[in-house]
Amino acid sequence: MKDFKKLLIWQLGMEIVDRVYDIVPMLPQEERYGLRSQIARSAVSIPSNIAEGSAKRSTKEKIKYVEISQGSAFELETQLLAVQKRKWVTETTIDETIGMVRKEQSMISKFIEKLESEL
């Protein structure tokens, strides 16, 4: 079993979680059960699925969990774009966060390719 905490994609995922939890209180209170909740769940899902996948024995199963993480990263990007469109958070904060998410997406894609080469 690999120590998932050493994976750069997990580390960046955790940074994204921190950033998102800074953003969530900036969203309107009426979004408490809507976008606030969705954004937090998507963000947490990224490193969580990377960690869970690292515990799997087969490479095929590891890939499945990392792909779920990738899906969560794309979901989070979409939600952040909605927040950006509504102008609920400063442009700089959203742009930086979306940049982090896009970097994570790229890193996850490369990690999946690496795993697939092991099949």
PDB file of C-alpha atoms in Angstrom:
ATOM      1  CA  MET A   1       0.000   0.000   0.000  1.00  0.00           C
ATOM      2  CA  LYS A   2       1.332   3.397  -1.015  1.00  0.00           C
ATOM      3  CA  ASP A   3       1.354   6.309   1.407  1.00  0.00           C
ATOM      4  CA  PHE A   4      -1.230   8.505  -0.311  1.00  0.00           C
ATOM      5  CA  LYS A   5      -0.092  11.563   1.694  1.00  0.00           C
ATOM      6  CA  LYS A   6       3.116  11.605  -0.360  1.00  0.00           C
ATOM      7  CA  LEU A   7       1.203  11.877  -3.637  1.00  0.00           C
ATOM      8  CA  LEU A   8       1.364  15.402  -5.063  1.00  0.00           C
ATOM      9  CA  ILE A   9      -2.171  15.041  -6.441  1.00  0.00           C
ATOM     10  CA  TRP A  10      -3.437  14.293  -2.933  1.00  0.00           C
ATOM     11  CA  GLN A  11      -1.481  17.232  -1.467  1.00  0.00           C
ATOM     12  CA  LEU A  12      -2.844  19.672  -4.059  1.00  0.00           C
ATOM     13  CA  GLY A  13      -6.313  18.214  -3.494  1.00  0.00           C
ATOM     14  CA  MET A  14      -6.022  19.075   0.196  1.00  0.00           C
ATOM     15  CA  GLU A  15      -4.920  22.627  -0.666  1.00  0.00           C
ATOM     16  CA  ILE A  16      -8.017  22.925  -2.846  1.00  0.00           C
ATOM     17  CA  VAL A  17     -10.169  21.743   0.071  1.00  0.00           C
ATOM     18  CA  ASP A  18      -8.680  24.475   2.275  1.00  0.00           C
ATOM     19  CA  ARG A  19      -9.291  27.091  -0.400  1.00  0.00           C
ATOM     20  CA  VAL A  20     -12.867  25.968  -0.956  1.00  0.00           C
ATOM     21  CA  TYR A  21     -13.614  26.077   2.771  1.00  0.00           C
ATOM     22  CA  ASP A  22     -12.401  29.701   2.703  1.00  0.00           C
ATOM     23  CA  ILE A  23     -14.770  30.446  -0.196  1.00  0.00           C
ATOM     24  CA  VAL A  24     -17.906  28.694   1.100  1.00  0.00           C
ATOM     25  CA  PRO A  25     -18.714  31.281   3.821  1.00  0.00           C
ATOM     26  CA  MET A  26     -18.616  33.998   1.143  1.00  0.00           C
ATOM     27  CA  LEU A  27     -21.560  32.425  -0.665  1.00  0.00           C
ATOM     28  CA  PRO A  28     -25.114  33.562   0.089  1.00  0.00           C
ATOM     29  CA  GLN A  29     -26.763  31.944   3.099  1.00  0.00           C
ATOM     30  CA  GLU A  30     -29.652  30.732   0.917  1.00  0.00           C
ATOM     31  CA  GLU A  31     -27.118  28.525  -0.910  1.00  0.00           C
ATOM     32  CA  ARG A  32     -26.384  26.617   2.328  1.00  0.00           C
ATOM     33  CA  TYR A  33     -28.024  23.422   1.026  1.00  0.00           C
ATOM     34  CA  GLY A  34     -27.274  24.131  -2.614  1.00  0.00           C
ATOM     35  CA  LEU A  35     -24.024  25.330  -4.063  1.00  0.00           C
ATOM     36  CA  ARG A  36     -22.242  25.676  -0.696  1.00  0.00           C
ATOM     37  CA  SER A  37     -22.809  22.020   0.072  1.00  0.00           C
ATOM     38  CA  GLN A  38     -22.045  20.827  -3.464  1.00  0.00           C
ATOM     39  CA  ILE A  39     -18.783  22.753  -3.710  1.00  0.00           C
ATOM     40  CA  ALA A  40     -17.567  21.440  -0.365  1.00  0.00           C
ATOM     41  CA  ARG A  41     -18.485  17.840  -1.241  1.00  0.00           C
ATOM     42  CA  SER A  42     -16.824  18.035  -4.658  1.00  0.00           C
ATOM     43  CA  ALA A  43     -13.628  19.469  -3.184  1.00  0.00           C
ATOM     44  CA  VAL A  44     -13.387  16.871  -0.412  1.00  0.00           C
ATOM     45  CA  SER A  45     -14.102  14.092  -2.898  1.00  0.00           C
ATOM     46  CA  ILE A  46     -10.913  14.827  -4.855  1.00  0.00           C
ATOM     47  CA  PRO A  47      -8.304  13.850  -2.237  1.00  0.00           C
ATOM     48  CA  SER A  48     -10.669  11.365  -0.573  1.00  0.00           C
ATOM     49  CA  ASN A  49     -10.945   9.213  -3.692  1.00  0.00           C
ATOM     50  CA  ILE A  50      -7.208   9.433  -4.310  1.00  0.00           C
ATOM     51  CA  ALA A  51      -6.655   8.152  -0.763  1.00  0.00           C
ATOM     52  CA  GLU A  52      -9.250   5.407  -1.139  1.00  0.00           C
ATOM     53  CA  GLY A  53      -7.825   4.325  -4.481  1.00  0.00           C
ATOM     54  CA  SER A  54      -4.353   4.021  -2.998  1.00  0.00           C
ATOM     55  CA  ALA A  55      -5.666   1.282  -0.698  1.00  0.00           C
ATOM     56  CA  LYS A  56      -6.834  -0.896  -3.597  1.00  0.00           C
ATOM     57  CA  ARG A  57      -4.724  -3.846  -4.642  1.00  0.00           C
ATOM     58  CA  SER A  58      -5.407  -3.904  -8.345  1.00  0.00           C
ATOM     59  CA  THR A  59      -4.266  -1.158 -10.690  1.00  0.00           C
ATOM     60  CA  LYS A  60      -7.645  -1.291 -12.408  1.00  0.00           C
ATOM     61  CA  GLU A  61      -9.403  -0.456  -9.148  1.00  0.00           C
ATOM     62  CA  LYS A  62      -6.907   2.298  -8.360  1.00  0.00           C
ATOM     63  CA  ILE A  63      -7.656   3.853 -11.754  1.00  0.00           C
ATOM     64  CA  LYS A  64     -11.390   3.714 -11.042  1.00  0.00           C
ATOM     65  CA  TYR A  65     -11.022   5.779  -7.864  1.00  0.00           C
ATOM     66  CA  VAL A  66      -8.619   8.258  -9.436  1.00  0.00           C
ATOM     67  CA  GLU A  67     -11.110   8.698 -12.302  1.00  0.00           C
ATOM     68  CA  ILE A  68     -13.830   9.449  -9.736  1.00  0.00           C
ATOM     69  CA  SER A  69     -11.474  12.044  -8.266  1.00  0.00           C
ATOM     70  CA  GLN A  70     -11.034  13.525 -11.734  1.00  0.00           C
ATOM     71  CA  GLY A  71     -14.802  13.705 -12.173  1.00  0.00           C
ATOM     72  CA  SER A  72     -15.077  15.569  -8.871  1.00  0.00           C
ATOM     73  CA  ALA A  73     -12.415  18.033 -10.038  1.00  0.00           C
ATOM     74  CA  PHE A  74     -14.411  18.793 -13.197  1.00  0.00           C
ATOM     75  CA  GLU A  75     -17.582  19.072 -11.140  1.00  0.00           C
ATOM     76  CA  LEU A  76     -15.856  21.521  -8.790  1.00  0.00           C
ATOM     77  CA  GLU A  77     -14.597  23.604 -11.703  1.00  0.00           C
ATOM     78  CA  THR A  78     -18.154  23.873 -13.032  1.00  0.00           C
ATOM     79  CA  GLN A  79     -19.473  24.944  -9.635  1.00  0.00           C
ATOM     80  CA  LEU A  80     -16.721  27.543  -9.256  1.00  0.00           C
ATOM     81  CA  LEU A  81     -17.562  28.896 -12.706  1.00  0.00           C
ATOM     82  CA  ALA A  82     -21.177  29.293 -11.530  1.00  0.00           C
ATOM     83  CA  VAL A  83     -19.942  31.217  -8.470  1.00  0.00           C
ATOM     84  CA  GLN A  84     -17.778  33.352 -10.756  1.00  0.00           C
ATOM     85  CA  LYS A  85     -20.724  34.089 -13.035  1.00  0.00           C
ATOM     86  CA  ARG A  86     -22.830  35.183 -10.049  1.00  0.00           C
ATOM     87  CA  LYS A  87     -19.916  37.382  -8.818  1.00  0.00           C
ATOM     88  CA  TRP A  88     -20.304  36.109  -5.261  1.00  0.00           C
ATOM     89  CA  VAL A  89     -16.536  35.975  -4.695  1.00  0.00           C
ATOM     90  CA  THR A  90     -13.717  38.227  -5.876  1.00  0.00           C
ATOM     91  CA  GLU A  91     -12.420  37.530  -9.366  1.00  0.00           C
ATOM     92  CA  THR A  92      -8.883  36.990  -8.086  1.00  0.00           C
ATOM     93  CA  THR A  93      -9.953  34.377  -5.535  1.00  0.00           C
ATOM     94  CA  ILE A  94     -12.043  32.457  -8.057  1.00  0.00           C
ATOM     95  CA  ASP A  95      -9.400  32.665 -10.809  1.00  0.00           C
ATOM     96  CA  GLU A  96      -6.686  31.364  -8.470  1.00  0.00           C
ATOM     97  CA  THR A  97      -8.908  28.543  -7.237  1.00  0.00           C
ATOM     98  CA  ILE A  98      -9.973  27.518 -10.736  1.00  0.00           C
ATOM     99  CA  GLY A  99      -6.279  27.561 -11.690  1.00  0.00           C
ATOM    100  CA  MET A 100      -5.512  25.176  -8.840  1.00  0.00           C
ATOM    101  CA  VAL A 101      -8.353  22.885  -9.905  1.00  0.00           C
ATOM    102  CA  ARG A 102      -7.182  22.854 -13.533  1.00  0.00           C
ATOM    103  CA  LYS A 103      -3.651  22.019 -12.423  1.00  0.00           C
ATOM    104  CA  GLU A 104      -5.102  19.172 -10.349  1.00  0.00           C
ATOM    105  CA  GLN A 105      -7.068  17.911 -13.366  1.00  0.00           C
ATOM    106  CA  SER A 106      -3.892  17.848 -15.443  1.00  0.00           C
ATOM    107  CA  MET A 107      -1.914  16.069 -12.724  1.00  0.00           C
ATOM    108  CA  ILE A 108      -4.675  13.495 -12.259  1.00  0.00           C
ATOM    109  CA  SER A 109      -4.780  12.836 -16.016  1.00  0.00           C
ATOM    110  CA  LYS A 110      -1.036  12.187 -16.033  1.00  0.00           C
ATOM    111  CA  PHE A 111      -1.369   9.928 -12.987  1.00  0.00           C
ATOM    112  CA  ILE A 112      -4.096   7.903 -14.706  1.00  0.00           C
ATOM    113  CA  GLU A 113      -1.875   7.523 -17.785  1.00  0.00           C
ATOM    114  CA  LYS A 114       0.949   6.301 -15.548  1.00  0.00           C
ATOM    115  CA  LEU A 115      -1.332   3.778 -13.868  1.00  0.00           C
ATOM    116  CA  GLU A 116      -2.703   2.591 -17.221  1.00  0.00           C
ATOM    117  CA  SER A 117       0.859   1.946 -18.432  1.00  0.00           C
ATOM    118  CA  GLU A 118       1.184  -0.544 -15.558  1.00  0.00           C
ATOM    119  CA  LEU A 119      -1.724  -2.667 -16.822  1.00  0.00           C
TER     120      LEU A 119
END
